[in-house]
Amino acid sequence: MVADRAQVRAGIGTAAGARAAFAAVPVLFLVIFLIYPLVRILALGFGPIAQTGLGAIRQAAVDTDLGRLLLSSAGQALLSTILTLAAGLPVAWIFATYRFPGKELLRALLMIPFVLPTVVVGSGFASLLGSGGLLEKLAGLLTGSAGIHLSIMRTLPAVLLAHVFYNVSIVVRIVGGAWSAIDPRLGEAARVLGAGRRASFFRVTLRLLLPSLAASAMLVFAFCFSSFGVILILGGPRISTLETEIYRQAVYMFNLPAAALLSVVQLLVTAAVMFGYSRFQARSSTIQNLKPQRVTTHAPRKAAEWLLVALCGLIPTIGLLVPMGSLILGSFGYWKNLFATTGHSLFWISPGLAAINSLAFATEAALLSLALGVPAAYLLAHRPSRHGGAAGAALSTLDVLFLLPLGTSAVSLGFGFIVGFNSPPLNFRGAWFLIPVAHALVALPLVIRSLLPSLRALNPRLRDAASVLGASPGRVRREIDFPILRRAFVSAAAFAFTVSLGEFGATAILTRPELVTLPVLIYTALGRPGASNQGQALALSTMLTLACAAGLLAIERFRAPGPEAF
Amino acid sequence: MRKSALLLAICIAQVAVPGFAAPRVLRVLTHSSFAATPSVLAAFEAANGVTLQFSAGGDGGETLTKAILSKGNPLADVLYGVDNTFLGRALDADILVPYASPALASIPADLQTDPSHRMLPVDFGYIDLNYDRKYFADKGLAVPRTLEDLAAPAMKSLLVVENPATSTPGLAFLIATIAHFGDKGQATWQSYWASLRRNDVLVVNGWEDAYYNEFSEQGKGRRPIVVSYATSPAYELNAAADPKPAVPPTGNIIPEGASFRQIEFVGILKGAREPDLARKFVDFMLSESFQADIPMQMWVYPSNAKAAVPELFRKFAPVPSTPAAIDPAAIEANRDAWIKAWSQIVLK
């Protein structure tokens, strides 16, 4: 099979050179907007170290209590990943197996945490888990005694809960997407051949799901390992990650050598995790006959199935709606004030304008990250085993390179933009396009990871057949790849869109008053004292939630031409 | 797409209309809490034929870090929002040019902490403790008056403070305790914080978290004393729904000799594109018209002694008679060591 595929490929002449040129664009993008600014800021940090030698590195490691910090960051991220998988898999399963009313809405709902600023989520969690919160009241009701103090705010469980809240949609999207495309006949065949339910799941389904499981686990780990806002707000002063420590060292201590050392350590650890993942991913991918959802999903038939769907659907819905509901309830009474033309700070622009900016940047970032991510994913989908040797090693390196934005300290990169884009020819400071560029950078690993598992599983014989029948490479992509991979494309676009909509750190560094986005406006409202400003922040967050839901539903509804809806 | 079209249109317009004179632009980098009445700023713009372009740099520390990193080709012409906890770092970084504005004549000498006139005082405020009036009235508790009172058994589990490693009010309060207790003799600042820890002090990372999530007056929390700003009660009264109560729902606890005075400074960045306009803008920021706008906009006191201070401030945001006395150079020299020692005592 491998041989005749190679022959066909050689025959249709999609030259490797053309593909390399295609991939050069995303690589160049990463070099200019990620590697270069990072090198500039790290050089600034390591400058003093170069003069004073290793003693300075040792001093920086002692200053930051590096060993303990590294262990606690990694332990926390590992726990978060396990819990997120545990919470996400049942939901992924019902998404993959059943059609039920409200499915698209739930899918969109699950992504909304992505856009919510951590300050706002923190306040939602506080009313849930904090002193006098819902959890305490519930415990009081159950035990019949008042005065129970059960606040888990600023503890590890609060951080873990928030990480599950933020990241569960990664598991649902990536694993659910792959799961729903598995040919159900494979499992049925196993059952016919005498395998039990369990054996058929472990030997067939789980085996085929491994690449997507690994992809989502790796992404969740990387996000939690470099978590920032959640840690600062819900973790309190006793929990830290490398990223929060980088911020503290750079901004409050102005200890740039320590910040640079931590950035490098964070990058190395994530790169190591990614390298391991990349090897595993390439080995465990299996070519499948991906099936449209019409074939793989069905409405629940028995009462027990309905119950299961309701349970798996309702639990995350409640988990999402309680913090979000407290946000929406808290915003009542502040909407009128929000649209008043007077009494706001200088950095206040009308929320309507901020919403338009947000949506425009999100659309630009989604298009840009797809334009960069699709060629990158195509390049990576060609497995190293077939290239062997140097080509394989080059692909592995590229694979890790495209994941690097995940491990990069956002704080360092933001400051790197200031130092790096300071002088011609890269005198971009203040340019509006840096905002969608930064967003696309953050979204790129998510885009590539949501495309890759399906792209690797795609049966090449379909494409080969099309080519043999005379379809041009472009037509093959349009009529074979795209319809079959539609769900993956939609997920990729949705990830990029939401990441951009919710992005705060980079935007805050790069923004100008007229380019303010909703998250930046939320922080502007929070930056001034008073309950009314707090209420306005909640009202703005509600707006952001609505904008996000509307955008996601629009993306979800996007259908490939033709009747075959995957 | 929309923006690229706009950009293209601008480029074409500029090519098509040669000699089109753009108005001069003065760039001002400030912390994100900067606020002013638009008409006050518009008067400066009209008088000088200039457009003001503000950019918000985050909190004070972040803004200063950005200014230092863009040394040589600065992000702006004027930098506003460095406070006296960061003053030493701003001066050491050598990013500012001196300017002895004539307006300094109306500013009390004790606010002019930088004798080189690279950083000029614009406003000041006090960090102290706010308490929930209703809580203390309902419980029949005596409101604490001194720092020592906070360590008394009756005050157990009532206080929430900010982490000095991540929050300016937190750092200011730590510095105030250091100024008050010192590190010699029987009662040192270290032993004081150990006693606060035994009294179950709650530490959170930021002022927002302390004030909105843990302070009892704001509804959710159950701690009736919070490290906050001396103007917060006045703000609460101003923001209260009509009919307004006679007194704010919160009150100030101003411990003798232990409330930190935070001064905020403005300066002209080295390499500014518009140094003349920058000097004019600094004069303007210290002038009476801008200074009188400061209290109700930024909830701090104007540095210019001639500027009018609203009634609300005089009634509910008193200026402490004896603020904490501490040298800015000592802050810069010891900040990291203090924070480290504090973390060991309170968090570990």
mmCIF file of C-alpha atoms in Angstrom, chain A residues 48-378:
data_model
loop_
_atom_site.group_PDB
_atom_site.id
_atom_site.type_symbol
_atom_site.label_atom_id
_atom_site.label_comp_id
_atom_site.label_asym_id
_atom_site.label_seq_id
_atom_site.Cartn_x
_atom_site.Cartn_y
_atom_site.Cartn_z
ATOM 1 C CA PRO A 48 24.800 40.354 33.043
ATOM 2 C CA ILE A 49 25.157 36.588 33.383
ATOM 3 C CA ALA A 50 27.603 36.505 30.488
ATOM 4 C CA GLN A 51 29.776 38.951 32.416
ATOM 5 C CA THR A 52 29.626 37.320 35.799
ATOM 6 C CA GLY A 53 29.483 33.690 34.740
ATOM 7 C CA LEU A 54 27.702 30.721 36.202
ATOM 8 C CA GLY A 55 27.581 32.202 39.673
ATOM 9 C CA ALA A 56 24.845 34.550 38.467
ATOM 10 C CA ILE A 57 22.779 31.650 37.145
ATOM 11 C CA ARG A 58 23.138 29.859 40.452
ATOM 12 C CA GLN A 59 22.125 33.056 42.229
ATOM 13 C CA ALA A 60 19.040 33.421 39.985
ATOM 14 C CA ALA A 61 18.105 29.797 40.665
ATOM 15 C CA VAL A 62 18.389 30.396 44.406
ATOM 16 C CA ASP A 63 16.485 33.716 44.165
ATOM 17 C CA THR A 64 13.543 31.961 42.615
ATOM 18 C CA ASP A 65 13.742 28.662 44.518
ATOM 19 C CA LEU A 66 13.863 27.023 41.099
ATOM 20 C CA GLY A 67 13.769 23.345 42.055
ATOM 21 C CA ARG A 68 10.703 23.635 44.263
ATOM 22 C CA LEU A 69 9.006 25.911 41.748
ATOM 23 C CA LEU A 70 9.591 23.459 38.910
ATOM 24 C CA LEU A 71 8.263 20.501 40.891
ATOM 25 C CA SER A 72 5.147 22.295 42.046
ATOM 26 C CA SER A 73 4.409 23.669 38.549
ATOM 27 C CA ALA A 74 4.769 20.251 36.958
ATOM 28 C CA GLY A 75 2.804 18.474 39.695
ATOM 29 C CA GLN A 76 -0.032 20.948 39.472
ATOM 30 C CA ALA A 77 -0.118 20.721 35.664
ATOM 31 C CA LEU A 78 -0.136 16.922 35.758
ATOM 32 C CA LEU A 79 -3.024 16.810 38.228
ATOM 33 C CA SER A 80 -4.923 19.400 36.212
ATOM 34 C CA THR A 81 -4.435 17.342 33.033
ATOM 35 C CA ILE A 82 -5.665 14.120 34.623
ATOM 36 C CA LEU A 83 -8.749 15.828 36.045
ATOM 37 C CA THR A 84 -9.488 17.621 32.778
ATOM 38 C CA LEU A 85 -9.303 14.333 30.868
ATOM 39 C CA ALA A 86 -11.553 12.671 33.441
ATOM 40 C CA ALA A 87 -14.096 15.479 33.128
ATOM 41 C CA GLY A 88 -13.860 15.784 29.358
ATOM 42 C CA LEU A 89 -13.967 12.172 28.203
ATOM 43 C CA PRO A 90 -17.583 11.389 29.171
ATOM 44 C CA VAL A 91 -18.678 14.552 27.384
ATOM 45 C CA ALA A 92 -16.520 13.683 24.365
ATOM 46 C CA TRP A 93 -18.160 10.268 24.361
ATOM 47 C CA ILE A 94 -21.739 11.533 24.239
ATOM 48 C CA PHE A 95 -20.749 14.025 21.571
ATOM 49 C CA ALA A 96 -19.237 11.211 19.525
ATOM 50 C CA THR A 97 -22.070 8.757 19.986
ATOM 51 C CA TYR A 98 -25.348 10.603 20.205
ATOM 52 C CA ARG A 99 -27.428 13.234 18.500
ATOM 53 C CA PHE A 100 -29.453 15.153 21.003
ATOM 54 C CA PRO A 101 -31.203 18.508 21.173
ATOM 55 C CA GLY A 102 -28.943 21.395 22.176
ATOM 56 C CA LYS A 103 -25.744 19.628 21.128
ATOM 57 C CA GLU A 104 -24.329 22.548 19.137
ATOM 58 C CA LEU A 105 -25.237 24.974 21.864
ATOM 59 C CA LEU A 106 -23.508 22.847 24.498
ATOM 60 C CA ARG A 107 -20.433 22.554 22.305
ATOM 61 C CA ALA A 108 -20.271 26.335 21.966
ATOM 62 C CA LEU A 109 -21.011 26.809 25.660
ATOM 63 C CA LEU A 110 -18.092 24.599 26.639
ATOM 64 C CA MET A 111 -15.684 26.948 24.869
ATOM 65 C CA ILE A 112 -16.854 30.132 26.526
ATOM 66 C CA PRO A 113 -14.548 29.823 29.555
ATOM 67 C CA PHE A 114 -11.715 30.302 27.061
ATOM 68 C CA VAL A 115 -12.642 33.946 26.584
ATOM 69 C CA LEU A 116 -13.492 34.861 30.133
ATOM 70 C CA PRO A 117 -10.876 37.012 31.867
ATOM 71 C CA THR A 118 -9.448 35.268 34.914
ATOM 72 C CA VAL A 119 -10.329 38.186 37.169
ATOM 73 C CA VAL A 120 -13.972 37.703 36.273
ATOM 74 C CA VAL A 121 -13.868 33.924 36.534
ATOM 75 C CA GLY A 122 -12.053 34.354 39.823
ATOM 76 C CA SER A 123 -14.907 36.462 41.099
ATOM 77 C CA GLY A 124 -17.419 33.877 39.824
ATOM 78 C CA PHE A 125 -15.520 31.123 41.609
ATOM 79 C CA ALA A 126 -15.289 33.246 44.729
ATOM 80 C CA SER A 127 -19.061 33.461 44.932
ATOM 81 C CA LEU A 128 -19.154 29.708 44.460
ATOM 82 C CA LEU A 129 -16.236 28.493 46.543
ATOM 83 C CA GLY A 130 -15.305 31.486 48.646
ATOM 84 C CA SER A 131 -16.361 32.592 52.099
ATOM 85 C CA GLY A 132 -20.138 32.917 52.233
ATOM 86 C CA GLY A 133 -20.305 31.203 48.847
ATOM 87 C CA LEU A 134 -22.707 28.633 47.470
ATOM 88 C CA LEU A 135 -20.567 25.689 48.587
ATOM 89 C CA GLU A 136 -20.671 26.815 52.202
ATOM 90 C CA LYS A 137 -24.398 27.445 52.090
ATOM 91 C CA LEU A 138 -24.943 24.000 50.616
ATOM 92 C CA ALA A 139 -22.811 22.394 53.302
ATOM 93 C CA GLY A 140 -24.738 24.370 55.903
ATOM 94 C CA LEU A 141 -28.037 23.090 54.510
ATOM 95 C CA LEU A 142 -26.854 19.494 54.388
ATOM 96 C CA THR A 143 -25.465 19.407 57.885
ATOM 97 C CA GLY A 144 -28.093 21.716 59.336
ATOM 98 C CA SER A 145 -25.507 23.841 61.077
ATOM 99 C CA ALA A 146 -24.683 27.419 60.249
ATOM 100 C CA GLY A 147 -21.218 28.877 60.361
ATOM 101 C CA ILE A 148 -19.434 26.220 58.339
ATOM 102 C CA HIS A 149 -16.236 27.653 56.879
ATOM 103 C CA LEU A 150 -15.449 25.739 53.759
ATOM 104 C CA SER A 151 -13.688 28.272 51.593
ATOM 105 C CA ILE A 152 -11.303 26.557 49.191
ATOM 106 C CA MET A 153 -10.291 29.835 47.569
ATOM 107 C CA ARG A 154 -6.542 30.238 47.179
ATOM 108 C CA THR A 155 -5.863 26.538 47.531
ATOM 109 C CA LEU A 156 -4.724 23.898 45.056
ATOM 110 C CA PRO A 157 -8.271 22.495 44.590
ATOM 111 C CA ALA A 158 -9.485 25.931 43.459
ATOM 112 C CA VAL A 159 -6.691 26.085 40.868
ATOM 113 C CA LEU A 160 -7.439 22.555 39.653
ATOM 114 C CA LEU A 161 -11.164 23.283 39.336
ATOM 115 C CA ALA A 162 -10.479 26.429 37.338
ATOM 116 C CA HIS A 163 -8.070 24.604 35.042
ATOM 117 C CA VAL A 164 -10.706 21.950 34.356
ATOM 118 C CA PHE A 165 -13.241 24.729 33.766
ATOM 119 C CA TYR A 166 -10.949 26.461 31.274
ATOM 120 C CA ASN A 167 -9.587 23.454 29.425
ATOM 121 C CA VAL A 168 -12.330 20.842 29.290
ATOM 122 C CA SER A 169 -13.361 22.025 25.841
ATOM 123 C CA ILE A 170 -9.927 21.112 24.456
ATOM 124 C CA VAL A 171 -10.565 17.475 25.370
ATOM 125 C CA VAL A 172 -14.168 17.556 24.185
ATOM 126 C CA ARG A 173 -13.248 19.131 20.855
ATOM 127 C CA ILE A 174 -10.155 17.157 19.964
ATOM 128 C CA VAL A 175 -11.064 13.734 21.388
ATOM 129 C CA GLY A 176 -14.762 14.096 20.614
ATOM 130 C CA GLY A 177 -13.970 15.076 17.045
ATOM 131 C CA ALA A 178 -11.693 12.098 16.477
ATOM 132 C CA TRP A 179 -14.063 9.746 18.276
ATOM 133 C CA SER A 180 -17.030 10.768 16.165
ATOM 134 C CA ALA A 181 -15.120 9.982 12.987
ATOM 135 C CA ILE A 182 -14.204 6.413 13.948
ATOM 136 C CA ASP A 183 -15.930 3.879 11.755
ATOM 137 C CA PRO A 184 -18.410 2.169 14.113
ATOM 138 C CA ARG A 185 -18.108 -1.001 12.044
ATOM 139 C CA LEU A 186 -14.641 -1.575 13.511
ATOM 140 C CA GLY A 187 -16.082 -1.948 16.994
ATOM 141 C CA GLU A 188 -18.988 -3.968 15.671
ATOM 142 C CA ALA A 189 -16.616 -6.300 13.860
ATOM 143 C CA ALA A 190 -14.711 -6.852 17.090
ATOM 144 C CA ARG A 191 -17.951 -7.640 18.879
ATOM 145 C CA VAL A 192 -19.003 -10.061 16.132
ATOM 146 C CA LEU A 193 -15.643 -11.756 16.458
ATOM 147 C CA GLY A 194 -16.389 -12.356 20.112
ATOM 148 C CA ALA A 195 -14.831 -9.413 21.916
ATOM 149 C CA GLY A 196 -16.781 -8.133 24.881
ATOM 150 C CA ARG A 197 -17.903 -4.536 25.185
ATOM 151 C CA ARG A 198 -14.870 -3.727 27.274
ATOM 152 C CA ALA A 199 -12.368 -5.510 25.071
ATOM 153 C CA SER A 200 -13.783 -3.841 21.992
ATOM 154 C CA PHE A 201 -13.442 -0.442 23.669
ATOM 155 C CA PHE A 202 -9.900 -0.967 24.932
ATOM 156 C CA ARG A 203 -8.555 -2.802 21.908
ATOM 157 C CA VAL A 204 -10.266 -0.857 19.149
ATOM 158 C CA THR A 205 -11.745 2.479 20.155
ATOM 159 C CA LEU A 206 -9.166 3.542 22.724
ATOM 160 C CA ARG A 207 -6.337 2.427 20.458
ATOM 161 C CA LEU A 208 -7.676 4.632 17.665
ATOM 162 C CA LEU A 209 -8.225 7.511 20.072
ATOM 163 C CA LEU A 210 -4.680 7.518 21.466
ATOM 164 C CA PRO A 211 -3.292 10.225 19.145
ATOM 165 C CA SER A 212 -6.093 12.645 19.909
ATOM 166 C CA LEU A 213 -5.945 11.816 23.632
ATOM 167 C CA ALA A 214 -2.230 12.527 23.603
ATOM 168 C CA ALA A 215 -2.759 15.749 21.663
ATOM 169 C CA SER A 216 -5.329 17.101 24.088
ATOM 170 C CA ALA A 217 -3.409 15.954 27.172
ATOM 171 C CA MET A 218 -0.270 17.655 25.903
ATOM 172 C CA LEU A 219 -2.103 20.902 25.182
ATOM 173 C CA VAL A 220 -3.817 20.934 28.565
ATOM 174 C CA PHE A 221 -0.529 20.188 30.322
ATOM 175 C CA ALA A 222 1.239 22.999 28.489
ATOM 176 C CA PHE A 223 -1.521 25.487 29.308
ATOM 177 C CA CYS A 224 -1.625 24.546 32.998
ATOM 178 C CA PHE A 225 2.151 24.427 33.324
ATOM 179 C CA SER A 226 2.433 28.048 32.175
ATOM 180 C CA SER A 227 -0.826 29.163 33.799
ATOM 181 C CA PHE A 228 -0.811 32.764 34.958
ATOM 182 C CA GLY A 229 -4.079 34.512 35.821
ATOM 183 C CA VAL A 230 -5.722 31.495 37.434
ATOM 184 C CA ILE A 231 -2.707 31.005 39.664
ATOM 185 C CA LEU A 232 -2.475 34.649 40.706
ATOM 186 C CA ILE A 233 -6.146 34.980 41.544
ATOM 187 C CA LEU A 234 -7.343 31.530 42.623
ATOM 188 C CA GLY A 235 -4.020 30.153 43.789
ATOM 189 C CA GLY A 236 -3.312 33.054 46.101
ATOM 190 C CA PRO A 237 0.151 33.961 47.335
ATOM 191 C CA ARG A 238 1.209 30.430 48.278
ATOM 192 C CA ILE A 239 0.925 28.794 44.847
ATOM 193 C CA SER A 240 3.071 29.858 41.930
ATOM 194 C CA THR A 241 4.147 28.680 38.502
ATOM 195 C CA LEU A 242 7.233 29.561 36.514
ATOM 196 C CA GLU A 243 5.129 32.088 34.603
ATOM 197 C CA THR A 244 3.830 33.963 37.660
ATOM 198 C CA GLU A 245 7.375 34.002 39.006
ATOM 199 C CA ILE A 246 8.698 35.375 35.686
ATOM 200 C CA TYR A 247 6.172 38.188 35.952
ATOM 201 C CA ARG A 248 7.086 38.899 39.568
ATOM 202 C CA GLN A 249 10.798 38.849 38.883
ATOM 203 C CA ALA A 250 10.538 41.004 35.741
ATOM 204 C CA VAL A 251 7.983 43.550 36.897
ATOM 205 C CA TYR A 252 8.302 43.846 40.661
ATOM 206 C CA MET A 253 11.927 42.890 41.265
ATOM 207 C CA PHE A 254 13.233 43.979 37.854
ATOM 208 C CA ASN A 255 15.459 40.916 38.118
ATOM 209 C CA LEU A 256 15.785 40.301 34.374
ATOM 210 C CA PRO A 257 18.432 37.557 34.693
ATOM 211 C CA ALA A 258 16.114 35.527 36.950
ATOM 212 C CA ALA A 259 13.173 36.132 34.582
ATOM 213 C CA ALA A 260 15.286 35.048 31.606
ATOM 214 C CA LEU A 261 16.478 31.897 33.386
ATOM 215 C CA LEU A 262 12.913 30.931 34.285
ATOM 216 C CA SER A 263 11.712 31.604 30.727
ATOM 217 C CA VAL A 264 14.369 29.289 29.355
ATOM 218 C CA VAL A 265 13.578 26.565 31.891
ATOM 219 C CA GLN A 266 9.877 26.804 31.089
ATOM 220 C CA LEU A 267 10.612 26.613 27.377
ATOM 221 C CA LEU A 268 12.905 23.599 27.806
ATOM 222 C CA VAL A 269 10.448 21.665 29.951
ATOM 223 C CA THR A 270 7.550 22.242 27.557
ATOM 224 C CA ALA A 271 9.780 21.472 24.573
ATOM 225 C CA ALA A 272 10.788 18.173 26.201
ATOM 226 C CA VAL A 273 7.154 17.265 26.843
ATOM 227 C CA MET A 274 6.295 18.229 23.272
ATOM 228 C CA PHE A 275 9.131 16.224 21.833
ATOM 229 C CA GLY A 276 7.977 13.112 23.673
ATOM 230 C CA TYR A 277 4.447 13.755 22.556
ATOM 231 C CA SER A 278 5.458 14.368 18.966
ATOM 232 C CA ARG A 279 7.288 11.022 18.795
ATOM 233 C CA PHE A 280 4.350 9.219 20.366
ATOM 234 C CA GLN A 281 1.859 10.945 18.094
ATOM 235 C CA ALA A 282 3.695 10.027 14.926
ATOM 236 C CA ARG A 283 3.988 6.395 16.028
ATOM 237 C CA SER A 284 0.458 5.909 17.272
ATOM 238 C CA SER A 285 -1.443 7.469 14.385
ATOM 239 C CA THR A 286 -3.391 4.974 12.321
ATOM 240 C CA ILE A 287 -4.952 5.468 8.936
ATOM 241 C CA GLN A 288 -8.712 5.050 9.222
ATOM 242 C CA ASN A 289 -11.790 5.249 7.106
ATOM 243 C CA LEU A 290 -13.121 8.380 8.765
ATOM 244 C CA LYS A 291 -16.883 8.458 8.773
ATOM 245 C CA PRO A 292 -19.335 11.366 8.733
ATOM 246 C CA GLN A 293 -21.247 12.029 11.918
ATOM 247 C CA ARG A 294 -24.460 11.099 10.160
ATOM 248 C CA VAL A 295 -23.173 7.521 10.243
ATOM 249 C CA THR A 296 -21.472 7.460 13.627
ATOM 250 C CA THR A 297 -24.042 9.192 15.800
ATOM 251 C CA HIS A 298 -27.611 8.335 16.580
ATOM 252 C CA ALA A 299 -30.319 9.614 18.857
ATOM 253 C CA PRO A 300 -30.460 7.890 22.256
ATOM 254 C CA ARG A 301 -32.842 4.952 21.956
ATOM 255 C CA LYS A 302 -33.455 3.541 25.393
ATOM 256 C CA ALA A 303 -34.390 5.406 28.516
ATOM 257 C CA ALA A 304 -31.047 4.435 30.046
ATOM 258 C CA GLU A 305 -29.239 6.045 27.120
ATOM 259 C CA TRP A 306 -31.228 9.232 27.506
ATOM 260 C CA LEU A 307 -30.346 9.265 31.182
ATOM 261 C CA LEU A 308 -26.659 8.816 30.424
ATOM 262 C CA VAL A 309 -26.695 11.614 27.853
ATOM 263 C CA ALA A 310 -28.588 13.876 30.207
ATOM 264 C CA LEU A 311 -26.123 13.143 32.988
ATOM 265 C CA CYS A 312 -23.001 13.638 30.887
ATOM 266 C CA GLY A 313 -24.490 16.745 29.312
ATOM 267 C CA LEU A 314 -25.945 18.310 32.420
ATOM 268 C CA ILE A 315 -22.985 17.999 34.759
ATOM 269 C CA PRO A 316 -20.651 20.140 32.641
ATOM 270 C CA THR A 317 -23.525 22.485 31.855
ATOM 271 C CA ILE A 318 -24.090 23.060 35.547
ATOM 272 C CA GLY A 319 -20.370 23.361 36.164
ATOM 273 C CA LEU A 320 -20.219 26.049 33.498
ATOM 274 C CA LEU A 321 -23.437 27.827 34.194
ATOM 275 C CA VAL A 322 -22.994 28.323 37.915
ATOM 276 C CA PRO A 323 -19.897 30.543 37.697
ATOM 277 C CA MET A 324 -21.190 32.148 34.496
ATOM 278 C CA GLY A 325 -24.655 32.641 35.935
ATOM 279 C CA SER A 326 -23.269 34.439 38.964
ATOM 280 C CA LEU A 327 -21.476 36.707 36.526
ATOM 281 C CA ILE A 328 -24.614 37.502 34.543
ATOM 282 C CA LEU A 329 -26.694 38.014 37.694
ATOM 283 C CA GLY A 330 -24.013 40.296 39.103
ATOM 284 C CA SER A 331 -24.111 42.458 35.997
ATOM 285 C CA PHE A 332 -27.777 43.418 36.368
ATOM 286 C CA GLY A 333 -28.221 47.075 37.081
ATOM 287 C CA TYR A 334 -24.936 48.123 35.487
ATOM 288 C CA TRP A 335 -25.871 47.974 31.822
ATOM 289 C CA LYS A 336 -27.294 51.469 31.630
ATOM 290 C CA ASN A 337 -24.154 52.932 33.143
ATOM 291 C CA LEU A 338 -22.053 50.983 30.656
ATOM 292 C CA PHE A 339 -23.387 52.867 27.673
ATOM 293 C CA ALA A 340 -23.431 56.282 29.342
ATOM 294 C CA THR A 341 -21.204 58.727 27.506
ATOM 295 C CA THR A 342 -19.806 60.485 30.544
ATOM 296 C CA GLY A 343 -18.078 59.537 33.742
ATOM 297 C CA HIS A 344 -15.691 57.041 32.216
ATOM 298 C CA SER A 345 -11.931 57.010 32.222
ATOM 299 C CA LEU A 346 -9.748 58.179 29.397
ATOM 300 C CA PHE A 347 -9.045 54.636 28.276
ATOM 301 C CA TRP A 348 -12.735 53.941 27.978
ATOM 302 C CA ILE A 349 -14.175 53.531 24.538
ATOM 303 C CA SER A 350 -17.759 52.598 23.877
ATOM 304 C CA PRO A 351 -18.340 48.905 24.620
ATOM 305 C CA GLY A 352 -19.953 48.556 21.194
ATOM 306 C CA LEU A 353 -16.748 49.722 19.523
ATOM 307 C CA ALA A 354 -14.668 47.434 21.731
ATOM 308 C CA ALA A 355 -16.910 44.523 20.737
ATOM 309 C CA ILE A 356 -16.402 45.359 17.057
ATOM 310 C CA ASN A 357 -12.624 45.551 17.580
ATOM 311 C CA SER A 358 -12.707 42.216 19.403
ATOM 312 C CA LEU A 359 -14.720 40.493 16.704
ATOM 313 C CA ALA A 360 -12.593 41.998 13.906
ATOM 314 C CA PHE A 361 -9.332 40.906 15.569
ATOM 315 C CA ALA A 362 -10.779 37.467 16.301
ATOM 316 C CA THR A 363 -11.783 37.002 12.677
ATOM 317 C CA GLU A 364 -8.411 38.229 11.437
ATOM 318 C CA ALA A 365 -6.577 36.017 13.920
ATOM 319 C CA ALA A 366 -8.680 32.983 12.989
ATOM 320 C CA LEU A 367 -8.028 33.501 9.265
ATOM 321 C CA LEU A 368 -4.343 34.147 9.823
ATOM 322 C CA SER A 369 -3.814 31.153 12.092
ATOM 323 C CA LEU A 370 -5.697 28.899 9.659
ATOM 324 C CA ALA A 371 -3.647 30.259 6.762
ATOM 325 C CA LEU A 372 -0.485 29.420 8.722
ATOM 326 C CA GLY A 373 -1.753 26.309 10.490
ATOM 327 C CA VAL A 374 -3.181 24.405 7.552
ATOM 328 C CA PRO A 375 0.056 24.263 5.532
ATOM 329 C CA ALA A 376 1.970 23.497 8.726
ATOM 330 C CA ALA A 377 -0.397 20.651 9.598
ATOM 331 C CA TYR A 378 -0.192 19.236 6.062
#
